[in-house]
CSV table of C-alpha atoms and ligand atoms in Angstrom, one decimal:
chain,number,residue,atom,x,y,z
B,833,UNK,CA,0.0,0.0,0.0
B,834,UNK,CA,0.7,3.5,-0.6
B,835,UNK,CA,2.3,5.2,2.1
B,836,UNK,CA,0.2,8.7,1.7
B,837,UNK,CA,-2.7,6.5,1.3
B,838,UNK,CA,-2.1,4.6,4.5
B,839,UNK,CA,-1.7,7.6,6.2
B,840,UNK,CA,-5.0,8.6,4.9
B,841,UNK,CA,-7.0,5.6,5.9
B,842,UNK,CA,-5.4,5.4,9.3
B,843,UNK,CA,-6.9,9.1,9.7
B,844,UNK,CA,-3.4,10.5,10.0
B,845,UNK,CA,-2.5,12.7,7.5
B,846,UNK,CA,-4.6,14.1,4.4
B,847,UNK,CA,-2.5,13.1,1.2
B,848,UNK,CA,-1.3,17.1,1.3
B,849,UNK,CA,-0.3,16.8,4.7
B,850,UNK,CA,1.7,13.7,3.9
B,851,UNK,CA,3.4,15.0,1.3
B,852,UNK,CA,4.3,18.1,3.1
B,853,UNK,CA,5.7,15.6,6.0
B,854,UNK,CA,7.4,13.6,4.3
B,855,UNK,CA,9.6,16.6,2.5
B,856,UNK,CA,10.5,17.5,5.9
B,857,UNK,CA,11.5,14.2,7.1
B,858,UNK,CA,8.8,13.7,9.3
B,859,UNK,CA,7.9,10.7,8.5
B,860,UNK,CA,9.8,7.7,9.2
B,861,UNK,CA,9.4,3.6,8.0
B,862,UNK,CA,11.2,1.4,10.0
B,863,UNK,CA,13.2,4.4,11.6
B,864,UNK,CA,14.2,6.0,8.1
B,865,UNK,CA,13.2,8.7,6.9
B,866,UNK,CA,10.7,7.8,4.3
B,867,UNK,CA,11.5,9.5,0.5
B,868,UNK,CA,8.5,9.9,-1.1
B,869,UNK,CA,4.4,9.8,-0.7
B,870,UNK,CA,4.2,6.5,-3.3
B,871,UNK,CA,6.6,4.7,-0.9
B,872,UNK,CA,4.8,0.8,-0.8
B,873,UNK,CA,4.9,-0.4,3.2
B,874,UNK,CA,3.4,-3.2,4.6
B,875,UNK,CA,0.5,-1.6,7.0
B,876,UNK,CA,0.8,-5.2,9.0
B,877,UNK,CA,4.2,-5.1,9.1
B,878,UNK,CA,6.0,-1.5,8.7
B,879,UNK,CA,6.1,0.6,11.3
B,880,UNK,CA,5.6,4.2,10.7
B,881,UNK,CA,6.0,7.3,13.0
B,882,UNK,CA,4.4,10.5,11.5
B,883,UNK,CA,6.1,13.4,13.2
B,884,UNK,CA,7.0,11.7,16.1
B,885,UNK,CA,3.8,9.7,16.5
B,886,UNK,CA,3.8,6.1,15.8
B,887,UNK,CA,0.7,5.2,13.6
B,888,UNK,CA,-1.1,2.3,14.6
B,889,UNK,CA,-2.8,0.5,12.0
B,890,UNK,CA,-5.9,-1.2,12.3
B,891,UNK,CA,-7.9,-3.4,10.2
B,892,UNK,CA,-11.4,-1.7,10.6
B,893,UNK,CA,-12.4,2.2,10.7
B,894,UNK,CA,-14.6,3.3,13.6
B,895,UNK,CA,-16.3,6.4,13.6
B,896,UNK,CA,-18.1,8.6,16.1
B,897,UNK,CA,-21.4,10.7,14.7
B,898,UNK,CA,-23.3,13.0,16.5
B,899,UNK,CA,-26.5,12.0,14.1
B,900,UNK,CA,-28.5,15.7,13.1
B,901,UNK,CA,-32.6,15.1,12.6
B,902,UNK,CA,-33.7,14.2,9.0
B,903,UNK,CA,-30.9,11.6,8.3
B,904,UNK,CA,-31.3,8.0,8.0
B,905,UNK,CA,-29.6,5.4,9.4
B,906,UNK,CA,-29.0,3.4,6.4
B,907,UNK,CA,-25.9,3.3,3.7
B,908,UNK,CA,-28.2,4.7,1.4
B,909,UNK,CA,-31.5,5.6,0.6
B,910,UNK,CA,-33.5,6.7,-2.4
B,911,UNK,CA,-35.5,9.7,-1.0
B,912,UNK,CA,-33.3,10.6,1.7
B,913,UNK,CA,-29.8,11.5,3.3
B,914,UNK,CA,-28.0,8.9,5.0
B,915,UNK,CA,-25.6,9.0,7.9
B,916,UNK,CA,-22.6,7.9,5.4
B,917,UNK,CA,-23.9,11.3,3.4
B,918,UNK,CA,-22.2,13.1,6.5
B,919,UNK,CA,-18.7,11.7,5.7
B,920,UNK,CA,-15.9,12.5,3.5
B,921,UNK,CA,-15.9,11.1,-0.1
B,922,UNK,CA,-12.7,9.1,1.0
B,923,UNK,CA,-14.4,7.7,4.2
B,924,UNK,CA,-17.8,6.9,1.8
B,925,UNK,CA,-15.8,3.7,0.1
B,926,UNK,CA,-14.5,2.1,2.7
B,927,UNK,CA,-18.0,0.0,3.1
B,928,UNK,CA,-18.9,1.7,6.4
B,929,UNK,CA,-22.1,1.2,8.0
B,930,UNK,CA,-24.2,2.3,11.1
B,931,UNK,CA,-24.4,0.0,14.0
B,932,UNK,CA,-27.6,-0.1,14.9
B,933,UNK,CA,-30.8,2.2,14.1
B,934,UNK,CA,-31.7,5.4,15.2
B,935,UNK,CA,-35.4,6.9,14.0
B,936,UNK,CA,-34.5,9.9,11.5
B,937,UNK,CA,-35.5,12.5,13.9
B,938,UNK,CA,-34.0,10.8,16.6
B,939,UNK,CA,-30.1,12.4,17.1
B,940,UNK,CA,-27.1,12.0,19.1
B,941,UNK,CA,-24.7,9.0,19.1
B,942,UNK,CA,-24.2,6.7,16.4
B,943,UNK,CA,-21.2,3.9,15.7
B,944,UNK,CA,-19.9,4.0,11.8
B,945,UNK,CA,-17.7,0.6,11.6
B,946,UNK,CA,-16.8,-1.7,8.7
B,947,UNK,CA,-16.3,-4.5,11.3
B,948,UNK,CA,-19.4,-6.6,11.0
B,949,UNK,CA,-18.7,-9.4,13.3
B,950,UNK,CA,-18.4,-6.5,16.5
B,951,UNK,CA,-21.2,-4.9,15.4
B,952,UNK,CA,-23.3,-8.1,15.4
B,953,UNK,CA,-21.7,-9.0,18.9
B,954,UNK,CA,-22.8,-5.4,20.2
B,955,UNK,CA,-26.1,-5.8,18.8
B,956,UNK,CA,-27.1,-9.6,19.6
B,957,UNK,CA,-30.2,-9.2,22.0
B,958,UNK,CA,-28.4,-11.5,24.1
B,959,UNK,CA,-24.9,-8.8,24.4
B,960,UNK,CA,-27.5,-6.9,26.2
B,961,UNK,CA,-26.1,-3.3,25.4
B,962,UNK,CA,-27.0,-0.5,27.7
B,963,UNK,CA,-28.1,2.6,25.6
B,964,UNK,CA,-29.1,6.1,27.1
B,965,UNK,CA,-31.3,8.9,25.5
B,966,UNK,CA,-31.6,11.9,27.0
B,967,UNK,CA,-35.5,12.7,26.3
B,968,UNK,CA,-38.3,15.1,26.3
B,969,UNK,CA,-41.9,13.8,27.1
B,970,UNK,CA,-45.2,15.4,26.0
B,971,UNK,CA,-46.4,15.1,29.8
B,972,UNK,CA,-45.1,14.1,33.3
B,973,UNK,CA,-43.8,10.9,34.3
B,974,UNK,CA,-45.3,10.1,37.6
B,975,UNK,CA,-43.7,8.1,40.0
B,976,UNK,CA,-45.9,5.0,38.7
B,977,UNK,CA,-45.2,5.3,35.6
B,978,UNK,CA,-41.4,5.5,36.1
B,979,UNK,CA,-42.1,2.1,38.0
B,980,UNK,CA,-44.0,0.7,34.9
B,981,UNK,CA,-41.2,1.8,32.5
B,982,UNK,CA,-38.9,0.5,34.9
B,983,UNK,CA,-40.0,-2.7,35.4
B,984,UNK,CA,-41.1,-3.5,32.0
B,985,UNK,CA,-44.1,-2.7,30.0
B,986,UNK,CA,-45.7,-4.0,27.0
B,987,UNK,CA,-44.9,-2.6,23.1
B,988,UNK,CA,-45.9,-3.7,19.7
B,989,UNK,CA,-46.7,-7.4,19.1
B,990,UNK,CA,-47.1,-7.7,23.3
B,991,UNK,CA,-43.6,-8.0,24.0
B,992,UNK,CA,-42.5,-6.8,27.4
B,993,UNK,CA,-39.2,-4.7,27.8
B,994,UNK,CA,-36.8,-6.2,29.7
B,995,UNK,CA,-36.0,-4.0,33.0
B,996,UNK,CA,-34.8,0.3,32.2
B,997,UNK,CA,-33.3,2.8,33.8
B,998,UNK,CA,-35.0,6.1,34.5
B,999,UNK,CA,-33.3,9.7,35.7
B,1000,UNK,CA,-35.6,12.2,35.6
B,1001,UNK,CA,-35.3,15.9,35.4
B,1002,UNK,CA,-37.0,18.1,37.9
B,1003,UNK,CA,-39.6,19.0,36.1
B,1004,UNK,CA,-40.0,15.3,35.7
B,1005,UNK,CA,-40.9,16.1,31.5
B,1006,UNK,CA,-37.6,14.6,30.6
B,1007,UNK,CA,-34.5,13.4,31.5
B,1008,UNK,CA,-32.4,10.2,30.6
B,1009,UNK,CA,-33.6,6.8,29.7
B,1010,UNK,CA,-31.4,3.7,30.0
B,1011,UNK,CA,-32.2,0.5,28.0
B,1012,UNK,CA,-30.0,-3.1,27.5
B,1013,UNK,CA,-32.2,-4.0,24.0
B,1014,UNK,CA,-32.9,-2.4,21.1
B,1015,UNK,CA,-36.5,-2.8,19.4
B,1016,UNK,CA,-37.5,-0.7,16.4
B,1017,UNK,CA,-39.2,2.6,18.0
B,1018,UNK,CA,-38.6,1.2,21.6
B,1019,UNK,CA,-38.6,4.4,23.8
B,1020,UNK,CA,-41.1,6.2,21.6
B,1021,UNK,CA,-43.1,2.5,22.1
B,1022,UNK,CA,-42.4,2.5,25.9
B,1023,UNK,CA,-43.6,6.1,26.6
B,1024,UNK,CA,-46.8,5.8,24.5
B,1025,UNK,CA,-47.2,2.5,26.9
B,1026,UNK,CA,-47.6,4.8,29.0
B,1027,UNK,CA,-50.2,7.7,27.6
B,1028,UNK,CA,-47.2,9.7,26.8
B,1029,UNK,CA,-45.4,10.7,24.0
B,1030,UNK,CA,-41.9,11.4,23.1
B,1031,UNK,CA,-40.8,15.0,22.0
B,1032,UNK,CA,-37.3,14.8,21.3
B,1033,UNK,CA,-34.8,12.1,21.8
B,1034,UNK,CA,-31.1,12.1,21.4
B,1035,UNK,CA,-28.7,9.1,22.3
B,1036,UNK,CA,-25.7,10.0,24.4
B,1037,UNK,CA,-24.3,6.8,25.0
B,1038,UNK,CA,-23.8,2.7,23.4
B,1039,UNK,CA,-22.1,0.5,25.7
B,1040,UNK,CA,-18.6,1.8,26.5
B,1041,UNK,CA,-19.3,5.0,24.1
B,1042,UNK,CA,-20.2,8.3,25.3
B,1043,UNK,CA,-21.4,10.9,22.8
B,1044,UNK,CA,-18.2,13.6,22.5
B,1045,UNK,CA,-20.1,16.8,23.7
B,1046,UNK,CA,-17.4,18.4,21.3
B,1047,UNK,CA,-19.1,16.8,18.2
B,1048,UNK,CA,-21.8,19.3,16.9
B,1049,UNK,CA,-24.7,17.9,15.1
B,1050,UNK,CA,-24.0,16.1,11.8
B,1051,UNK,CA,-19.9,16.2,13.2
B,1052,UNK,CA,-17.7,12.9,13.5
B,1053,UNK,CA,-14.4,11.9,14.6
B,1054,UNK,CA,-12.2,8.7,14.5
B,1055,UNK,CA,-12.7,6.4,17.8
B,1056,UNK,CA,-9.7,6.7,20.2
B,1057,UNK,CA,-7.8,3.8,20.5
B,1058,UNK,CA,-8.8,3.9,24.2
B,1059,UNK,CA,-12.7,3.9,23.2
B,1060,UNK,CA,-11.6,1.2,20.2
B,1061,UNK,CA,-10.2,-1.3,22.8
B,1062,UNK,CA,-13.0,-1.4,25.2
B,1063,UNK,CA,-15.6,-1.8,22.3
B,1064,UNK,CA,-13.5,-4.7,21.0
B,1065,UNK,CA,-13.5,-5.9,24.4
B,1066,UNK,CA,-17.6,-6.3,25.3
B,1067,UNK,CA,-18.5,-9.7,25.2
B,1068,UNK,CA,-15.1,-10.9,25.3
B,1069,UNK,CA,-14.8,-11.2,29.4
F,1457,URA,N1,-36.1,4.3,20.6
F,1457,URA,C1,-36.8,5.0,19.7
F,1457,URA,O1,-38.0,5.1,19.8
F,1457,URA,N2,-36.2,5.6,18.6
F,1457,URA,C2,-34.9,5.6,18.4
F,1457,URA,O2,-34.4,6.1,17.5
F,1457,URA,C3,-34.1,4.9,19.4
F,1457,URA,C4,-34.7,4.3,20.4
């Protein structure tokens, strides 16, 4: 491979960057300093420092979203944008795709990945994922129906939802719902369970991830390796 292009798909470097790097000697293969952008290296095998980085490679791409209203979670669509519409033309062929669904005017965190067998791990009913969306409901939650969403209560098809975690705001109109499963309009389901309806909902955290509060709507960034390993890492204990 390239090395300007590994650069690139590692999220190092644009190829101008690279090049501009690379004149100055900033970036080394296998401790030398490496001569030109087309330079072939092994991404297994070389190792590459980019201005006094090392560069880990990885396999698969995982991206962060903070998911605006109006976009679907799909790779594509016929009528509508798509959550891979929000990334770069170079990030838009490396077969990325969201993990899980949100609702198109539902917003906040969403996982991009190419690595299908995590994102089947993370999603597997039985992986038991806890999600949290901060809400807004139509009306208040009384302490009885906190209880019933809670405990369980029954949504399409007369399924029960497994046990949820409820912090409410003062005002007791919102606040953040916590769920381990993931059925098609679940908390919009769960609250209309309950004679309510939900206003707005945004997801702020999937398993180990936490929505980056720096991240403005329709933003993304790379996963840390830090957030990378403990994804990898659910289901594995
Ligand atoms: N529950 C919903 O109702 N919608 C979402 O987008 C996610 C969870």
């Amino acid at each position: 491979m390239r090395l300007d292009k590994f650069l690139s798909e590692t999220g190092t470097a644009t190829r101008s960057e690279s090049a501009k790097a690379i004149r100055r000697g900033g970036v080394l293969v296998d401790g030398v300093a490496a001569s030109s952008p087309s330079m072939q290296i092994d991404p297994e095998r070389s190792v590459i420092d980019y201005l006094g980085e090392r560069v880990v490679y990885r396999r698969y791409t995982y991206i962060m979203l903070n998911k605006p209203e109006g976009v679907v979670s799909a790779t594509e669509d016929g009528k509508d944008k798509t959550v891979l519409d929000l990334l770069p033309e170079k990030l838009r062929r490396l077969n990325l795709f969201p993990c899980g669904r949100l609702d198109k005017n539902t917003v906040g965190l969403m996982l991009l990945t190419d690595n299908g067998e995590l994102s089947h791990r993370l999603l597997a009913p039985k992986s038991h994922v806890a999600k949290s969306y901060r809400f807004l409901a139509e009306s208040e939650i009384s302490d009885e129906d906190k209880v019933a969403l809670e405990t369980g209560v029954y949504i399409a098809g007369g399924y029960r939802t497994k046990p949820a975690k409820l912090a409410l705001d003062e005002g007791r109109l919102g606040g953040v719902i916590t769920i381990i499963e993931g059925k098609y309009h679940q908390i919009k389901l769960m609250l209309e369970a309950v004679d309510n309806k939900i206003l707005h909902l945004e997801r702020i955290t999937f398993g180990s991830l936490t929505l980056d509060e720096g991240l403005a709507r329709g933003e993304w960034r790379f996963l840390t390796e830090r957030e990378i390993r403990e994804l990898e890492s659910h289901g594995r204990n």
